[in-house]
Short mmCIF file of C-alpha atoms in Angstrom, two decimals:
data_model
loop_
_atom_site.label_atom_id
_atom_site.label_comp_id
_atom_site.label_asym_id
_atom_site.label_seq_id
_atom_site.Cartn_x
_atom_site.Cartn_y
_atom_site.Cartn_z
CA MET A 1 -0.01 -0.03 0.02
CA LYS A 2 1.31 3.49 -0.91
CA PHE A 3 0.71 6.60 1.13
CA LEU A 4 1.57 10.23 0.49
CA THR A 5 0.80 12.88 2.98
CA ASP A 6 1.05 16.72 2.04
CA TYR A 7 -0.01 19.78 3.95
CA MET A 8 -1.15 23.15 2.50
CA THR A 9 -1.11 26.43 4.50
CA PHE A 10 -3.49 29.19 3.83
CA HIS A 11 -3.31 32.88 5.07
CA THR A 12 -6.31 34.54 3.40
CA LYS A 13 -6.48 38.46 3.01
CA LYS A 14 -10.22 38.25 3.57
CA ARG A 15 -11.88 36.65 6.60
CA ARG A 16 -13.79 34.49 4.31
CA GLU A 17 -12.84 33.08 0.96
CA PHE A 18 -13.30 29.90 -1.11
CA ILE A 19 -9.93 28.58 -2.86
CA ASN A 20 -10.05 26.04 -5.55
CA ILE A 21 -7.53 23.36 -4.63
CA THR A 22 -8.41 20.78 -7.34
CA ARG A 23 -4.98 21.08 -8.91
CA ASP A 24 -3.15 20.74 -5.49
CA VAL A 25 -5.17 17.51 -4.97
CA ILE A 26 -4.02 16.21 -8.58
CA ARG A 27 -0.43 17.17 -7.80
CA VAL A 28 -0.43 15.04 -4.67
CA LEU A 29 -1.91 12.20 -6.39
CA GLU A 30 0.46 12.23 -9.26
CA LYS A 31 3.42 12.30 -6.89
CA SER A 32 2.13 9.39 -4.84
CA GLY A 33 2.13 7.17 -7.88
CA ILE A 34 -1.23 5.62 -6.82
CA ARG A 35 -3.39 4.08 -9.39
CA GLU A 36 -6.32 2.94 -7.27
CA GLY A 37 -7.51 4.33 -3.94
CA MET A 38 -8.51 7.69 -2.71
CA VAL A 39 -7.41 11.05 -1.53
CA LEU A 40 -8.63 12.46 1.64
CA VAL A 41 -8.75 16.27 1.70
CA SER A 42 -9.31 17.42 5.24
CA ALA A 43 -9.08 20.90 7.02
CA MET A 44 -7.11 20.84 10.29
CA HIS A 45 -9.04 23.60 11.83
CA ILE A 46 -12.56 23.95 13.35
CA THR A 47 -13.37 27.23 11.61
CA SER A 48 -12.54 25.90 7.94
CA GLY A 49 -14.33 23.71 5.55
CA VAL A 50 -13.74 21.45 2.44
CA PHE A 51 -16.34 21.01 -0.15
CA ILE A 52 -16.87 19.78 -3.73
CA ASN A 53 -18.89 21.91 -6.06
CA ASP A 54 -18.99 24.15 -9.03
CA ALA A 55 -16.25 26.70 -9.89
CA GLU A 56 -18.95 29.37 -10.63
CA PRO A 57 -18.52 32.85 -8.90
CA GLY A 58 -22.10 33.42 -8.74
CA LEU A 59 -22.85 30.24 -7.00
CA HIS A 60 -20.14 30.96 -4.49
CA ARG A 61 -21.90 34.31 -3.76
CA ASP A 62 -25.19 32.30 -3.21
CA ILE A 63 -23.30 29.97 -0.77
CA GLU A 64 -21.95 33.01 1.10
CA GLU A 65 -25.35 34.80 1.34
CA TRP A 66 -27.13 31.47 2.17
CA LEU A 67 -24.58 30.66 4.97
CA LEU A 68 -25.11 34.16 6.41
CA LYS A 69 -28.90 33.62 6.49
CA LEU A 70 -28.51 30.36 8.40
CA ILE A 71 -25.73 31.38 10.60
CA PRO A 72 -25.94 34.95 11.73
CA GLU A 73 -22.65 36.79 11.71
CA GLY A 74 -23.07 39.30 14.49
CA HIS A 75 -24.92 36.93 17.03
CA ASP A 76 -23.80 36.89 20.65
CA TYR A 77 -22.48 33.40 20.70
CA TYR A 78 -21.81 31.69 24.04
CA HIS A 79 -18.36 30.77 22.57
CA HIS A 80 -17.50 34.52 22.48
CA ARG A 81 -17.45 34.61 26.33
CA THR A 82 -14.00 32.73 25.99
CA GLY A 83 -12.80 35.81 24.30
CA GLU A 84 -13.22 34.46 20.70
CA VAL A 85 -15.38 36.21 18.03
CA ASN A 86 -15.55 33.32 15.47
CA GLY A 87 -18.80 31.27 16.71
CA ASP A 88 -20.15 31.65 13.20
CA ALA A 89 -16.98 30.21 11.67
CA HIS A 90 -17.46 27.08 13.95
CA LEU A 91 -21.09 26.48 12.92
CA ARG A 92 -20.06 27.06 9.16
CA ASN A 93 -17.59 24.18 9.56
CA LEU A 94 -20.28 21.94 10.90
CA LEU A 95 -22.83 22.91 8.09
CA ILE A 96 -20.34 22.64 5.17
CA GLY A 97 -18.18 19.89 6.51
CA HIS A 98 -14.53 19.78 6.83
CA GLN A 99 -13.37 16.96 4.60
CA VAL A 100 -14.13 14.98 1.40
CA ILE A 101 -12.80 11.77 0.13
CA VAL A 102 -12.03 11.79 -3.68
CA PRO A 103 -11.82 8.38 -5.27
CA VAL A 104 -8.86 7.56 -7.37
CA THR A 105 -9.37 5.26 -10.48
CA ASP A 106 -6.82 4.55 -13.32
CA GLU A 107 -4.44 7.03 -11.76
CA LYS A 108 -6.99 10.00 -11.94
CA LEU A 109 -9.33 11.68 -9.55
CA ASP A 110 -12.61 9.85 -10.44
CA LEU A 111 -14.76 13.21 -10.26
CA GLY A 112 -17.69 14.19 -12.28
CA PRO A 113 -17.16 16.77 -14.95
CA TRP A 114 -18.23 19.97 -12.88
CA GLN A 115 -16.84 18.71 -9.48
CA GLN A 116 -14.04 20.90 -8.09
CA VAL A 117 -12.46 20.66 -4.56
CA PHE A 118 -12.57 23.91 -2.61
CA TYR A 119 -10.99 24.99 0.63
CA ALA A 120 -13.50 27.22 2.47
CA GLU A 121 -11.93 29.67 4.99
CA PHE A 122 -14.47 30.87 7.34
CA ASP A 123 -12.09 32.75 9.78
CA GLY A 124 -8.90 33.67 7.89
CA GLN A 125 -6.24 36.42 7.86
CA ARG A 126 -4.01 34.04 9.93
CA SER A 127 -2.22 30.83 9.23
CA LYS A 128 -4.55 27.75 8.65
CA LYS A 129 -3.53 24.23 7.58
CA LEU A 130 -5.01 21.49 5.36
CA ILE A 131 -3.93 17.91 4.94
CA ILE A 132 -4.12 15.92 1.57
CA LYS A 133 -3.54 12.37 2.09
CA ALA A 134 -3.41 10.00 -0.78
CA MET A 135 -3.90 6.13 0.04
CA GLY A 136 -3.96 3.15 -2.21
CA GLU A 137 -1.81 1.05 -4.61
CA MET B 1 -5.34 -4.79 -1.71
CA LYS B 2 -8.59 -5.18 -3.75
CA PHE B 3 -10.63 -2.49 -5.47
CA LEU B 4 -13.73 -2.64 -7.41
CA THR B 5 -15.35 0.52 -8.94
CA ASP B 6 -18.88 0.43 -10.24
CA TYR B 7 -20.96 3.40 -11.57
CA MET B 8 -24.80 3.72 -11.49
CA THR B 9 -26.79 6.04 -13.80
CA PHE B 10 -30.08 7.73 -12.61
CA HIS B 11 -32.62 9.43 -14.93
CA THR B 12 -35.46 10.36 -12.44
CA LYS B 13 -38.93 11.13 -13.66
CA LYS B 14 -39.37 13.95 -11.04
CA ARG B 15 -36.79 16.76 -10.35
CA ARG B 16 -36.17 15.55 -7.01
CA GLU B 17 -36.34 12.02 -5.75
CA PHE B 18 -34.69 9.69 -3.04
CA ILE B 19 -33.66 6.32 -4.32
CA ASN B 20 -32.58 3.62 -1.85
CA ILE B 21 -29.36 2.17 -3.27
CA THR B 22 -28.40 -0.09 -0.25
CA ARG B 23 -28.81 -3.30 -2.41
CA ASP B 24 -26.65 -1.85 -5.16
CA VAL B 25 -23.84 -1.20 -2.58
CA ILE B 26 -24.11 -4.66 -1.32
CA ARG B 27 -23.90 -6.06 -4.96
CA VAL B 28 -20.85 -4.20 -5.53
CA LEU B 29 -19.21 -5.30 -2.07
CA GLU B 30 -20.18 -9.19 -3.02
CA LYS B 31 -18.64 -8.87 -6.42
CA SER B 32 -15.37 -7.37 -4.90
CA GLY B 33 -14.68 -10.27 -2.54
CA ILE B 34 -13.53 -7.82 0.09
CA ARG B 35 -13.73 -9.06 3.60
CA GLU B 36 -12.44 -6.00 5.37
CA GLY B 37 -12.43 -2.37 4.33
CA MET B 38 -14.97 0.12 3.02
CA VAL B 39 -17.27 1.16 0.30
CA LEU B 40 -17.21 4.76 -0.81
CA VAL B 41 -20.57 5.95 -2.24
CA SER B 42 -20.26 9.25 -3.98
CA ALA B 43 -22.57 11.36 -6.35
CA MET B 44 -20.29 12.66 -9.38
CA HIS B 45 -22.65 15.73 -9.60
CA ILE B 46 -22.87 18.78 -7.71
CA THR B 47 -26.64 18.87 -7.52
CA SER B 48 -27.22 15.48 -6.02
CA GLY B 49 -26.57 14.08 -2.75
CA VAL B 50 -25.72 10.71 -0.74
CA PHE B 51 -27.07 10.03 2.53
CA ILE B 52 -27.62 7.30 5.25
CA ASN B 53 -30.93 7.30 7.06
CA ASP B 54 -34.19 5.51 7.45
CA ALA B 55 -36.44 4.08 4.62
CA GLU B 56 -39.50 5.73 6.03
CA PRO B 57 -41.62 7.47 3.47
CA GLY B 58 -42.95 9.93 6.13
CA LEU B 59 -39.30 10.92 7.16
CA HIS B 60 -38.57 11.56 3.56
CA ARG B 61 -41.43 13.83 3.28
CA ASP B 62 -40.03 15.63 6.48
CA ILE B 63 -36.66 16.02 4.82
CA GLU B 64 -38.10 17.51 1.47
CA GLU B 65 -40.17 20.10 3.52
CA TRP B 66 -37.16 20.65 5.74
CA LEU B 67 -34.95 21.32 2.70
CA LEU B 68 -37.49 23.68 1.19
CA LYS B 69 -37.65 25.62 4.23
CA LEU B 70 -33.86 26.07 4.53
CA ILE B 71 -33.25 26.52 0.91
CA PRO B 72 -35.88 28.36 -1.00
CA GLU B 73 -36.70 26.93 -4.44
CA GLY B 74 -37.81 30.08 -6.19
CA HIS B 75 -35.04 32.45 -4.92
CA ASP B 76 -33.33 34.56 -7.46
CA TYR B 77 -29.77 33.02 -7.12
CA TYR B 78 -26.65 34.74 -8.58
CA HIS B 79 -25.87 31.34 -10.20
CA HIS B 80 -29.00 31.73 -12.21
CA ARG B 81 -27.25 34.62 -14.28
CA THR B 82 -25.55 32.02 -16.13
CA GLY B 83 -28.73 30.64 -17.32
CA GLU B 84 -29.03 28.00 -14.81
CA VAL B 85 -32.32 27.57 -12.63
CA ASN B 86 -30.81 24.95 -10.13
CA GLY B 87 -29.20 27.12 -7.48
CA ASP B 88 -31.20 25.50 -4.75
CA ALA B 89 -29.94 21.98 -5.97
CA HIS B 90 -26.33 23.05 -5.35
CA LEU B 91 -27.01 24.30 -1.82
CA ARG B 92 -29.03 20.99 -1.17
CA ASN B 93 -25.86 19.30 -2.32
CA LEU B 94 -23.78 21.12 0.37
CA LEU B 95 -26.29 20.66 3.13
CA ILE B 96 -26.86 16.88 2.80
CA GLY B 97 -23.28 15.99 1.58
CA HIS B 98 -22.56 14.09 -1.66
CA GLN B 99 -20.92 10.83 -0.21
CA VAL B 100 -20.78 8.39 2.56
CA ILE B 101 -18.13 5.59 3.45
CA VAL B 102 -19.72 2.36 4.59
CA PRO B 103 -17.39 0.14 6.71
CA VAL B 104 -17.05 -3.60 5.66
CA THR B 105 -16.43 -6.05 8.34
CA ASP B 106 -16.62 -9.94 7.95
CA GLU B 107 -17.67 -9.47 4.14
CA LYS B 108 -20.79 -7.42 5.26
CA LEU B 109 -21.59 -3.72 5.37
CA ASP B 110 -21.22 -2.80 8.84
CA LEU B 111 -24.27 -0.64 9.13
CA GLY B 112 -26.81 -0.36 12.20
CA PRO B 113 -30.26 -2.11 11.64
CA TRP B 114 -31.86 1.02 10.23
CA GLN B 115 -29.22 2.57 8.21
CA GLN B 116 -30.09 2.52 4.43
CA VAL B 117 -28.03 4.25 1.87
CA PHE B 118 -29.83 6.84 -0.52
CA TYR B 119 -29.13 8.65 -3.55
CA ALA B 120 -30.82 12.00 -3.36
CA GLU B 121 -31.62 13.55 -6.65
CA PHE B 122 -32.06 17.40 -6.42
CA ASP B 123 -32.09 18.17 -10.21
CA GLY B 124 -32.95 15.20 -12.15
CA GLN B 125 -35.02 14.44 -15.26
CA ARG B 126 -31.61 13.99 -16.96
CA SER B 127 -28.69 11.45 -16.68
CA LYS B 128 -26.67 11.56 -13.44
CA LYS B 129 -23.91 9.26 -12.35
CA LEU B 130 -22.78 7.96 -8.89
CA ILE B 131 -19.53 5.96 -8.08
CA ILE B 132 -19.56 3.09 -5.73
CA LYS B 133 -15.77 2.01 -4.92
CA ALA B 134 -15.19 -0.69 -2.87
CA MET B 135 -11.52 -0.85 -1.18
CA GLY B 136 -10.03 -3.32 1.16
CA GLU B 137 -8.78 -6.91 1.44
CA MET C 1 -3.04 -4.19 5.32
CA LYS C 2 -4.16 -4.11 8.85
CA PHE C 3 -7.61 -3.64 10.18
CA LEU C 4 -9.00 -3.05 13.60
CA THR C 5 -12.75 -2.70 14.30
CA ASP C 6 -14.13 -1.56 17.58
CA TYR C 7 -17.63 -0.58 18.83
CA MET C 8 -18.65 1.76 21.35
CA THR C 9 -22.25 1.69 23.12
CA PHE C 10 -23.74 4.91 24.53
CA HIS C 11 -26.74 5.24 27.00
CA THR C 12 -27.13 8.93 27.72
CA LYS C 13 -28.87 10.19 30.65
CA LYS C 14 -30.30 13.24 28.60
CA ARG C 15 -31.95 12.92 25.24
CA ARG C 16 -29.15 15.05 23.85
CA GLU C 17 -25.52 15.09 24.79
CA PHE C 18 -22.08 15.61 22.91
CA ILE C 19 -19.43 13.13 24.18
CA ASN C 20 -15.80 13.74 23.45
CA ILE C 21 -14.56 10.25 22.06
CA THR C 22 -10.97 11.53 20.90
CA ARG C 23 -9.23 9.33 23.50
CA ASP C 24 -11.34 6.19 22.40
CA VAL C 25 -10.33 6.87 18.85
CA ILE C 26 -6.52 7.09 19.93
CA ARG C 27 -7.12 3.76 21.97
CA VAL C 28 -8.36 1.91 18.84
CA LEU C 29 -5.67 3.26 16.68
CA GLU C 30 -2.76 2.34 19.18
CA LYS C 31 -4.14 -1.14 19.67
CA SER C 32 -4.30 -1.55 15.75
CA GLY C 33 -0.59 -1.04 15.35
CA ILE C 34 -1.08 1.10 12.23
CA ARG C 35 1.46 3.76 11.24
CA GLU C 36 -0.28 5.00 8.04
CA GLY C 37 -3.92 5.15 7.03
CA MET C 38 -7.07 6.32 8.57
CA VAL C 39 -9.71 5.82 11.27
CA LEU C 40 -13.36 5.78 10.30
CA VAL C 41 -15.73 6.89 13.11
CA SER C 42 -19.24 6.42 12.20
CA ALA C 43 -22.49 6.34 14.14
CA MET C 44 -24.56 3.08 13.61
CA HIS C 45 -27.91 5.13 14.03
CA ILE C 46 -29.83 7.59 12.16
CA THR C 47 -30.74 9.88 15.05
CA SER C 48 -26.99 10.20 16.28
CA GLY C 49 -24.06 12.26 14.71
CA VAL C 50 -20.22 12.36 14.68
CA PHE C 51 -18.35 15.64 14.29
CA ILE C 52 -14.99 17.13 14.79
CA ASN C 53 -14.83 20.52 16.48
CA ASP C 54 -13.56 22.32 19.58
CA ALA C 55 -14.06 20.95 23.18
CA GLU C 56 -15.40 24.21 24.44
CA PRO C 57 -18.90 24.02 26.59
CA GLY C 58 -20.02 27.64 25.37
CA LEU C 59 -19.51 26.44 21.59
CA HIS C 60 -21.59 23.21 22.37
CA ARG C 61 -24.39 25.39 23.74
CA ASP C 62 -24.15 27.45 20.65
CA ILE C 63 -24.38 24.29 18.42
CA GLU C 64 -27.57 23.16 20.32
CA GLU C 65 -29.20 26.47 20.21
CA TRP C 66 -28.45 26.69 16.39
CA LEU C 67 -29.67 23.25 15.77
CA LEU C 68 -32.97 24.06 17.78
CA LYS C 69 -33.60 27.06 15.41
CA LEU C 70 -32.98 25.24 12.18
CA ILE C 71 -34.79 22.11 13.18
CA PRO C 72 -37.85 22.85 15.48
CA GLU C 73 -38.11 20.26 18.22
CA GLY C 74 -41.93 20.20 18.69
CA HIS C 75 -42.85 20.17 14.95
CA ASP C 76 -45.55 17.81 13.60
CA TYR C 77 -43.34 15.68 11.43
CA TYR C 78 -44.85 13.29 9.19
CA HIS C 79 -42.46 10.70 10.56
CA HIS C 80 -44.53 10.75 13.83
CA ARG C 81 -47.45 9.12 12.11
CA THR C 82 -45.53 5.90 12.54
CA GLY C 83 -45.66 6.25 16.21
CA GLU C 84 -42.08 7.76 16.46
CA VAL C 85 -41.34 11.12 18.09
CA ASN C 86 -37.82 11.81 17.09
CA GLY C 87 -38.25 13.53 13.52
CA ASP C 88 -35.88 16.34 14.82
CA ALA C 89 -33.13 13.71 15.64
CA HIS C 90 -33.33 12.44 12.04
CA LEU C 91 -32.73 15.77 10.57
CA ARG C 92 -30.00 16.70 12.90
CA ASN C 93 -28.09 13.40 11.82
CA LEU C 94 -28.36 14.85 8.23
CA LEU C 95 -27.21 18.33 9.04
CA ILE C 96 -24.39 17.39 11.32
CA GLY C 97 -23.36 14.17 9.43
CA HIS C 98 -22.78 10.62 11.09
CA GLN C 99 -19.16 10.11 10.35
CA VAL C 100 -15.61 11.28 10.08
CA ILE C 101 -12.45 10.04 8.69
CA VAL C 102 -9.37 10.77 10.76
CA PRO C 103 -6.13 10.50 8.81
CA VAL C 104 -3.15 8.63 10.44
CA THR C 105 0.40 9.56 10.04
CA ASP C 106 3.48 8.28 11.97
CA GLU C 107 1.26 6.38 14.20
CA LYS C 108 -0.60 9.39 15.31
CA LEU C 109 -4.07 10.98 14.68
CA ASP C 110 -3.30 13.77 12.15
CA LEU C 111 -5.57 16.41 13.53
CA GLY C 112 -5.19 20.05 14.11
CA PRO C 113 -4.42 21.27 17.66
CA TRP C 114 -8.13 22.02 18.47
CA GLN C 115 -9.73 19.22 16.56
CA GLN C 116 -11.49 16.81 18.90
CA VAL C 117 -13.94 13.88 17.77
CA PHE C 118 -17.37 14.03 19.40
CA TYR C 119 -20.25 11.58 19.30
CA ALA C 120 -23.57 13.55 19.05
CA GLU C 121 -26.49 11.83 20.66
CA PHE C 122 -29.78 13.38 19.33
CA ASP C 123 -32.17 10.92 20.83
CA GLY C 124 -30.59 8.94 23.71
CA GLN C 125 -31.80 7.43 26.95
CA ARG C 126 -31.36 4.24 25.22
CA SER C 127 -28.57 2.11 23.88
CA LYS C 128 -26.71 3.50 20.74
CA LYS C 129 -23.80 2.09 19.04
CA LEU C 130 -20.81 3.53 17.30
CA ILE C 131 -18.14 1.81 15.12
CA ILE C 132 -14.36 2.79 15.04
CA LYS C 133 -12.66 1.18 12.31
CA ALA C 134 -8.83 1.66 11.73
CA MET C 135 -7.46 0.74 8.25
CA GLY C 136 -3.96 1.00 6.80
CA GLU C 137 -0.45 -0.39 7.38
#
């Protein structure tokens, strides 16, 4: 069995950003030499997410507005009594999820034609880490 | 290590449907000869979902009503400026998730007694694809 | 390839509880002898969840209030026509998700510093089961 573990670090300019990391996942897969298996892509923070969807800017605005509606930004979260101000980012992490598994078949990511992998920063402007782990044969 | 990759294609009559695919997942597992490992079940579209829950029609109506409440159907999504009309289906994909991992122990899906695997079509009436990938030994 | 499958049973005093199971996941990993791979942590019920987030009690209250807002507890769910009274717990399972994959690198769970694994009971006061399955080499 082969394994390749790689890490990415993000330091976004804005508090919230969606970053297309599909090419990075492909790069790790190619370096691994794996023909069959999977790649786990997983945020190492509790205020970030990982999702697969379309690389369409309008849709990304829709996702942002929808998250703002379901998870109010200025709410007086209990979590803020610790001094933190990112309660909303924790809830976004739970709603969007922090990881995806990409299947690998015949040396390629076995994704549909519109599926792209995104890192979702919900509380950036500081260093955040992601793991990409390829596993298979 | 053994791998077996299979694909299913759905072409639903209605725009939205939940389809029980548990038997299909079992069929792929049995064909693979895997005794220990997992089966990844993952939609290859960004307007479909995969979830595990109960095969109870009333519950499925509850899920549908709940999704309609959290994700308005007739909303003027930015995504629609591209000519698309399925912004709601993209958000449903993010809320429900597009994949599950089913553990395999002693040649069987290691699920609880009420856990069934469903393909969730959110924008059907056209051809949609799903991957079922068994991995293990 | 090595596999170790373990099960945990919960019988919570309250209907809803979040239980930190990070040490249990570590225990299974150590027992497995796996150096590289992953641990699948998956609820075997359709009214429970598994998530990774912060072990901060204020945040857990925020999650509880947020779930109550998005998923009304006293609603007249169609599912209740079967005699059940736990429609809300099924929807919570779908929102939070029922499983996570924890990557394993150099014999350790490869988590970020604040990432803790939680079992989320949404309909307890009865026996509920969880699978922890370590897979790798």
